[in-house]
Amino acid sequence: MALSLSNPARRRLRTLGFLSPWLVGFSVFFAYPLIATVYFSFMHYNQIKEPTFVGLRNWKYVFDQMPLFGPALWNTLWLVVIMVAVRVVFGLSLGLLITKIKTGAGFFRTAFYLPYLAPPVAATVAFVFLLNPGTGPVNEILDAVGISGPNWFNDPDTAKPSLVLLSLWGIGDLMVIFMASLLDVPKEQYEAADLDGAGAWAKFRYVTWPAITPIVMFAVVTGVVQTMQYYTQALVAGKVASGVNIGPGSVIQPGYPDHSTLTVPQLVYQMGFQNFNTGAACVLSLVLFAIAMAVTLLLMRKRSGLLSAED
Amino acid sequence: MPRWRMPTCASAALAAAGLLLSGCANPSVGSANDDPTKPVTLKFWHGWSTPGEVKAVNDSIDRFEKLHPNIKVKATGNVSDETVNQALRAGGDKAPDVVSSFTTNNVGQYCDSGMWADLDPFMKKTGLDKRKVFPKTLLDYTSYRGNQCALPLLADAYGMYYNKDAYKKAGIERPPRTMSEFKKVAKKLTVRSGRNSYKQVGYLPNFRFYQNSPDRLFAQWGPQYFDSEGNSRLAEEPKTYQFFKTARQLAAAQGGFDDLERFRLTFGDEMSTQNAFLTGKVAMHLDGEWRGLMLDEAKAKFDWGVAPLPVPDDQADTYGRGFITGTVAGIAHSSKHQNAAWELVRFLTADTKQVVNFANAIHNVPSTFAALKSPDLDADPTFRTFFDILRNKHSKALPPSVNGGAYVVSLGDFSYAVEAGRVGDLRGRLKKLDEQIDADTLQSKS
């Protein structure tokens, strides 16, 4: 028997029924972990013995007594700002170039997309090898032309920029997204701009940019969230570049050199899974969550502002 | 929804969440109620990975299974401490029964957290007097505040490998015994190639160089890391200042930290045939006893020798000492077959014949009194130098701590800054380091 739409209780039940897969997913994968993280942030818990309530001790420890929290937060935010900005600009520039190329566009599309398919660990190890200051081919080429190359991953000043370079190598995903949006811009608008005598810059500013703004915003928001979780490449680059033995049993502080590549997610792992310090790891996770949430909300608000301005 | 239902629902939801959370906080608990004579399969996780090492472990297990036909052992190699930790936290049927670790750093954590079972009741039950079997230093690094949750499964002693051909070429007659001799010899052995590179470095003091972590060289001074109450006392320890001063002087004598660090970056992997000592890039090298076997297997193109590392000039009478550590083994708290697991741990760690065979096979230092005296032990004099280092009463292991190797990592970080010349006020910064170590320790306590 069909449910009567006039009955509000039944209608609500039906709505809930349709929503239930999402509600289950939300509860299991978001709400419960979030509640658990808040709960354990007030507990001393080594994941073996029963947790004990310690009030604000974990919070005080993270903000007052953990010297690595500052550098890790700084590095994470640095990567969020610089890496996301550079990736978006580079990805967009590549997309623009390739959509303009008349011959060989397919070759360049493939050439720029392929590195994105390399597993992150393999790509990072290869990059560290290329940029090895003593034996890497990049510095050897620089030496051959009389330039003393930098220490790349082995210098605190150039380690993060080296990670940005690594991220540009795998720019393929962003390039494809931008290419799709660029090819979607109505041709007649360009023709109208041509008739008005617009130059290349004016066409980009007044035709291309407004059309691709939602895609740029999407790239920025997803880029920010991904970079907030930046872990694998920084960890692998630091460990490989340091040259320290990383066999079973070795205890190595991530972030080589001098914590310049230490990110908050690495610190969370170290606290939670190496030091058995679940409480502090939960505090760090919550701080990261709060920042990611705030930045995303800000960007979403900016995006809706941009979209309404277009209207 | 009627108003009265809101708080009721909220309370119920909170209570349910509370129950759910506290339920998650109950890891599986093992037991020692099993009969070790009944058929059982034990899971043994260890870190050894090279073919020779894995064969030696498997041979050991074969010997054990012959002695205990009712116990089958399933060994898994190349397992890191982190993997073991996560498996033990999760518990369940897949978790190992017998576990080992290549480092003594985390023993304090394993004992304090209850992750590894206390072995004293098992020793009492089976009549093993640990003080008569194991040297005291080794018992110290396998226990924490009276909880003997691990036993030594072979030991590692650190000494100095030196290139005899390079010595001859530089006119050096014997290995240095004091730190001032060390600096002179290192300088003599250093051969530059170009403005900021080297053909050969005498001794590379940089703390990121292979096994040369600060705690290992620092052991030559015999430092006391903690006071009687467990507080860090590095700033109060005069030896800390001498140690850093000597490390800096060693670097300065050979061209300074920056040049040496750049040279270090050209080295191959430590465990490969591109090892810097094996390729002749360094003439003196701090390393463990296993290196000898590796040098033989790789057919080193030069004549080499082994000696204890030099000691500070004002402690010349302690020459012969070195840093001590080793592999440790224990029983997982979640194991349901702890008595059977103990039979395996007892065999691997305390059975003289087994310890000698295993030590010979993987070239590690035996960890029991009886095995150290055994006539069946490898007679190679370079190997035996490490037995003397282990037996030396001044040799040092790291003290266990509630948060494992966290203080060693903090000291390591600090040392990197010192060697690079980025620490101006050493005393002030050491005080801060002490405060940090104490704060980290406090944070890890229940």
Short mmCIF file of N, CA, C and O in Angstrom, two decimals, chain B residues 133-210:
data_model
loop_
_atom_site.label_atom_id
_atom_site.label_comp_id
_atom_site.label_asym_id
_atom_site.label_seq_id
_atom_site.Cartn_x
_atom_site.Cartn_y
_atom_site.Cartn_z
N VAL B 133 71.83 -16.14 35.06
CA VAL B 133 71.87 -16.44 33.61
C VAL B 133 72.33 -15.23 32.78
O VAL B 133 73.15 -15.36 31.89
N PHE B 134 71.80 -14.05 33.13
CA PHE B 134 72.05 -12.88 32.27
C PHE B 134 72.90 -11.82 32.98
O PHE B 134 72.69 -11.57 34.19
N PRO B 135 73.81 -11.16 32.27
CA PRO B 135 74.57 -10.05 32.87
C PRO B 135 73.62 -8.92 33.32
O PRO B 135 72.57 -8.71 32.70
N LYS B 136 74.03 -8.20 34.37
CA LYS B 136 73.15 -7.20 34.97
C LYS B 136 72.73 -6.09 33.99
O LYS B 136 71.57 -5.69 33.95
N THR B 137 73.70 -5.60 33.20
CA THR B 137 73.37 -4.51 32.26
C THR B 137 72.23 -4.93 31.34
O THR B 137 71.33 -4.15 31.02
N LEU B 138 72.27 -6.20 30.94
CA LEU B 138 71.25 -6.69 30.00
C LEU B 138 69.90 -6.86 30.71
O LEU B 138 68.84 -6.63 30.10
N LEU B 139 69.96 -7.24 31.98
CA LEU B 139 68.70 -7.35 32.74
C LEU B 139 68.10 -5.97 32.96
O LEU B 139 66.88 -5.80 32.94
N ASP B 140 68.98 -4.98 33.14
CA ASP B 140 68.48 -3.61 33.35
C ASP B 140 67.73 -3.09 32.14
O ASP B 140 66.70 -2.46 32.26
N TYR B 141 68.28 -3.37 30.95
CA TYR B 141 67.61 -2.80 29.78
C TYR B 141 66.41 -3.62 29.29
O TYR B 141 65.76 -3.26 28.33
N THR B 142 66.17 -4.74 29.97
CA THR B 142 64.98 -5.51 29.59
C THR B 142 63.87 -5.42 30.65
O THR B 142 62.91 -6.18 30.62
N SER B 143 64.06 -4.51 31.62
CA SER B 143 63.03 -4.36 32.66
C SER B 143 62.75 -2.88 32.90
O SER B 143 63.53 -2.02 32.49
N TYR B 144 61.63 -2.61 33.55
CA TYR B 144 61.32 -1.23 33.92
C TYR B 144 60.64 -1.23 35.29
O TYR B 144 59.60 -1.83 35.46
N ARG B 145 61.30 -0.58 36.24
CA ARG B 145 60.79 -0.48 37.61
C ARG B 145 60.33 -1.83 38.16
O ARG B 145 59.20 -1.98 38.63
N GLY B 146 61.21 -2.81 38.05
CA GLY B 146 60.93 -4.11 38.65
C GLY B 146 60.10 -5.03 37.79
O GLY B 146 59.91 -6.20 38.15
N ASN B 147 59.60 -4.55 36.66
CA ASN B 147 58.80 -5.41 35.79
C ASN B 147 59.70 -5.93 34.66
O ASN B 147 60.07 -5.19 33.77
N GLN B 148 60.04 -7.23 34.75
CA GLN B 148 60.92 -7.83 33.74
C GLN B 148 60.04 -8.36 32.60
O GLN B 148 59.74 -9.55 32.52
N CYS B 149 59.65 -7.44 31.71
CA CYS B 149 58.70 -7.85 30.66
C CYS B 149 59.41 -8.36 29.41
O CYS B 149 58.75 -8.75 28.46
N ALA B 150 60.75 -8.33 29.42
CA ALA B 150 61.49 -8.83 28.25
C ALA B 150 62.76 -9.52 28.73
O ALA B 150 63.16 -9.36 29.89
N LEU B 151 63.36 -10.31 27.85
CA LEU B 151 64.68 -10.89 28.13
C LEU B 151 65.58 -10.66 26.93
O LEU B 151 65.08 -10.56 25.79
N PRO B 152 66.89 -10.56 27.18
CA PRO B 152 67.79 -10.31 26.04
C PRO B 152 67.88 -11.50 25.10
O PRO B 152 68.06 -12.63 25.55
N LEU B 153 67.74 -11.24 23.81
CA LEU B 153 67.87 -12.28 22.79
C LEU B 153 69.08 -11.89 21.94
O LEU B 153 68.95 -11.23 20.93
N LEU B 154 70.24 -12.19 22.43
CA LEU B 154 71.53 -11.75 21.89
C LEU B 154 71.70 -10.24 22.13
O LEU B 154 70.71 -9.51 22.27
N ALA B 155 72.96 -9.83 22.18
CA ALA B 155 73.23 -8.43 22.49
C ALA B 155 74.02 -7.80 21.36
O ALA B 155 74.57 -8.50 20.51
N ASP B 156 74.06 -6.48 21.37
CA ASP B 156 74.88 -5.74 20.42
C ASP B 156 75.84 -4.86 21.22
O ASP B 156 75.41 -4.15 22.13
N ALA B 157 77.12 -4.95 20.87
CA ALA B 157 78.11 -4.06 21.50
C ALA B 157 78.70 -3.21 20.38
O ALA B 157 78.84 -3.68 19.24
N TYR B 158 79.01 -1.98 20.71
CA TYR B 158 79.54 -1.07 19.69
C TYR B 158 81.01 -0.78 19.93
O TYR B 158 81.42 -0.50 21.05
N GLY B 159 81.77 -0.86 18.85
CA GLY B 159 83.20 -0.56 18.93
C GLY B 159 83.62 0.21 17.69
O GLY B 159 82.77 0.82 17.01
N MET B 160 84.93 0.16 17.41
CA MET B 160 85.43 0.94 16.27
C MET B 160 86.11 0.02 15.26
O MET B 160 87.03 -0.73 15.60
N TYR B 161 85.62 0.06 14.04
CA TYR B 161 86.28 -0.64 12.93
C TYR B 161 87.29 0.34 12.33
O TYR B 161 86.99 1.53 12.22
N TYR B 162 88.46 -0.16 11.97
CA TYR B 162 89.43 0.76 11.35
C TYR B 162 90.13 0.09 10.18
O TYR B 162 90.30 -1.13 10.14
N ASN B 163 90.46 0.93 9.23
CA ASN B 163 91.08 0.49 7.99
C ASN B 163 92.60 0.42 8.21
O ASN B 163 93.28 1.44 8.31
N LYS B 164 93.12 -0.82 8.30
CA LYS B 164 94.54 -0.99 8.61
C LYS B 164 95.44 -0.46 7.49
O LYS B 164 96.52 0.06 7.77
N ASP B 165 94.97 -0.59 6.25
CA ASP B 165 95.77 -0.08 5.12
C ASP B 165 95.91 1.44 5.21
O ASP B 165 96.99 2.00 4.98
N ALA B 166 94.79 2.10 5.54
CA ALA B 166 94.83 3.56 5.67
C ALA B 166 95.73 3.97 6.84
O ALA B 166 96.46 4.97 6.76
N TYR B 167 95.68 3.18 7.90
CA TYR B 167 96.56 3.44 9.06
C TYR B 167 98.03 3.39 8.63
O TYR B 167 98.83 4.26 8.96
N LYS B 168 98.35 2.31 7.89
CA LYS B 168 99.74 2.11 7.46
C LYS B 168 100.19 3.28 6.58
O LYS B 168 101.28 3.82 6.76
N LYS B 169 99.32 3.67 5.68
CA LYS B 169 99.63 4.76 4.75
C LYS B 169 99.88 6.07 5.49
O LYS B 169 100.74 6.87 5.13
N ALA B 170 99.12 6.28 6.58
CA ALA B 170 99.26 7.53 7.34
C ALA B 170 100.30 7.41 8.45
O ALA B 170 100.53 8.37 9.20
N GLY B 171 100.90 6.24 8.57
CA GLY B 171 101.93 6.04 9.59
C GLY B 171 101.38 5.95 11.01
O GLY B 171 102.03 6.36 11.97
N ILE B 172 100.20 5.41 11.15
CA ILE B 172 99.59 5.27 12.49
C ILE B 172 99.77 3.82 12.94
O ILE B 172 99.45 2.87 12.20
N GLU B 173 100.27 3.66 14.17
CA GLU B 173 100.63 2.31 14.61
C GLU B 173 99.50 1.54 15.27
O GLU B 173 99.38 0.33 15.15
N ARG B 174 98.66 2.25 16.04
CA ARG B 174 97.58 1.55 16.76
C ARG B 174 96.35 2.44 16.86
O ARG B 174 96.46 3.66 16.73
N PRO B 175 95.20 1.84 17.12
CA PRO B 175 93.99 2.65 17.24
C PRO B 175 94.07 3.61 18.42
O PRO B 175 94.70 3.28 19.45
N PRO B 176 93.47 4.78 18.33
CA PRO B 176 93.52 5.74 19.43
C PRO B 176 92.75 5.24 20.65
O PRO B 176 91.77 4.51 20.49
N ARG B 177 93.25 5.64 21.82
CA ARG B 177 92.57 5.17 23.05
C ARG B 177 91.88 6.31 23.79
O ARG B 177 91.00 6.09 24.61
N THR B 178 92.36 7.53 23.57
CA THR B 178 91.73 8.68 24.22
C THR B 178 91.17 9.62 23.15
O THR B 178 91.56 9.54 21.99
N MET B 179 90.31 10.52 23.60
CA MET B 179 89.66 11.42 22.65
C MET B 179 90.67 12.36 22.00
O MET B 179 90.53 12.70 20.82
N SER B 180 91.71 12.78 22.73
CA SER B 180 92.68 13.68 22.08
C SER B 180 93.48 12.93 21.02
O SER B 180 93.78 13.47 19.94
N GLU B 181 93.79 11.66 21.30
CA GLU B 181 94.47 10.85 20.27
C GLU B 181 93.53 10.66 19.06
O GLU B 181 93.96 10.69 17.91
N PHE B 182 92.26 10.46 19.38
CA PHE B 182 91.24 10.23 18.34
C PHE B 182 91.22 11.39 17.35
O PHE B 182 91.22 11.19 16.12
N LYS B 183 91.21 12.62 17.90
CA LYS B 183 91.17 13.81 17.03
C LYS B 183 92.39 13.88 16.13
O LYS B 183 92.29 14.16 14.93
N LYS B 184 93.57 13.59 16.72
CA LYS B 184 94.81 13.67 15.92
C LYS B 184 94.82 12.62 14.81
O LYS B 184 95.16 12.91 13.65
N VAL B 185 94.44 11.39 15.18
CA VAL B 185 94.45 10.30 14.20
C VAL B 185 93.42 10.57 13.09
O VAL B 185 93.70 10.36 11.90
N ALA B 186 92.23 11.06 13.49
CA ALA B 186 91.18 11.35 12.51
C ALA B 186 91.67 12.39 11.51
O ALA B 186 91.46 12.26 10.30
N LYS B 187 92.34 13.40 12.01
CA LYS B 187 92.86 14.47 11.14
C LYS B 187 93.90 13.91 10.16
O LYS B 187 93.89 14.23 8.96
N LYS B 188 94.79 13.06 10.70
CA LYS B 188 95.84 12.46 9.88
C LYS B 188 95.28 11.61 8.75
O LYS B 188 95.85 11.53 7.66
N LEU B 189 94.17 10.96 9.04
CA LEU B 189 93.58 10.04 8.06
C LEU B 189 92.69 10.73 7.03
O LEU B 189 92.24 10.10 6.08
N THR B 190 92.43 12.03 7.26
CA THR B 190 91.52 12.74 6.37
C THR B 190 92.25 13.21 5.11
O THR B 190 93.28 13.87 5.20
N VAL B 191 91.70 12.82 3.97
CA VAL B 191 92.32 13.21 2.69
C VAL B 191 91.28 14.00 1.89
O VAL B 191 90.22 13.48 1.56
N ARG B 192 91.59 15.25 1.62
CA ARG B 192 90.67 16.12 0.87
C ARG B 192 90.74 15.84 -0.63
O ARG B 192 91.76 15.40 -1.14
N SER B 193 89.65 16.10 -1.30
CA SER B 193 89.71 16.10 -2.78
C SER B 193 88.93 17.33 -3.23
O SER B 193 87.72 17.39 -3.10
N GLY B 194 89.64 18.31 -3.66
CA GLY B 194 88.98 19.57 -4.04
C GLY B 194 88.72 20.45 -2.82
O GLY B 194 89.14 20.11 -1.70
N ARG B 195 88.00 21.51 -3.05
CA ARG B 195 87.82 22.53 -2.02
C ARG B 195 86.90 22.07 -0.87
O ARG B 195 87.20 22.23 0.28
N ASN B 196 85.76 21.48 -1.24
CA ASN B 196 84.83 21.12 -0.17
C ASN B 196 84.39 19.66 -0.23
O ASN B 196 83.27 19.33 0.11
N SER B 197 85.30 18.83 -0.69
CA SER B 197 84.97 17.40 -0.67
C SER B 197 86.16 16.59 -0.19
O SER B 197 87.23 17.14 0.09
N TYR B 198 85.94 15.29 -0.08
CA TYR B 198 86.96 14.43 0.50
C TYR B 198 87.17 13.18 -0.35
O TYR B 198 86.25 12.72 -1.02
N LYS B 199 88.38 12.65 -0.23
CA LYS B 199 88.63 11.31 -0.76
C LYS B 199 88.37 10.31 0.37
O LYS B 199 87.81 9.26 0.18
N GLN B 200 88.81 10.72 1.55
CA GLN B 200 88.65 9.86 2.72
C GLN B 200 88.56 10.73 3.98
O GLN B 200 89.30 11.69 4.12
N VAL B 201 87.61 10.38 4.84
CA VAL B 201 87.50 11.08 6.13
C VAL B 201 88.00 10.13 7.22
O VAL B 201 87.74 8.92 7.14
N GLY B 202 88.73 10.66 8.19
CA GLY B 202 89.27 9.82 9.26
C GLY B 202 88.15 9.16 10.06
O GLY B 202 88.01 7.93 10.10
N TYR B 203 87.33 10.01 10.68
CA TYR B 203 86.17 9.50 11.43
C TYR B 203 85.05 10.50 11.25
O TYR B 203 85.22 11.69 11.54
N LEU B 204 83.92 10.08 10.76
CA LEU B 204 82.82 11.01 10.52
C LEU B 204 81.96 11.11 11.78
O LEU B 204 81.24 10.17 12.11
N PRO B 205 82.06 12.25 12.49
CA PRO B 205 81.33 12.33 13.77
C PRO B 205 79.85 12.70 13.63
O PRO B 205 79.13 12.69 14.62
N ASN B 206 79.40 13.01 12.42
CA ASN B 206 78.02 13.51 12.24
C ASN B 206 76.99 12.49 12.75
O ASN B 206 77.07 11.32 12.43
N PHE B 207 76.03 13.00 13.51
CA PHE B 207 75.13 12.11 14.24
C PHE B 207 74.10 11.40 13.36
O PHE B 207 73.37 10.55 13.85
N ARG B 208 73.99 11.79 12.11
CA ARG B 208 73.06 11.08 11.24
C ARG B 208 73.77 10.01 10.41
O ARG B 208 73.17 9.41 9.54
N PHE B 209 75.03 9.82 10.71
CA PHE B 209 75.80 8.87 9.92
C PHE B 209 75.60 7.44 10.45
O PHE B 209 76.11 7.07 11.50
N TYR B 210 74.84 6.65 9.71
CA TYR B 210 74.60 5.24 10.03
C TYR B 210 74.30 5.02 11.53
O TYR B 210 73.33 5.55 12.04
#
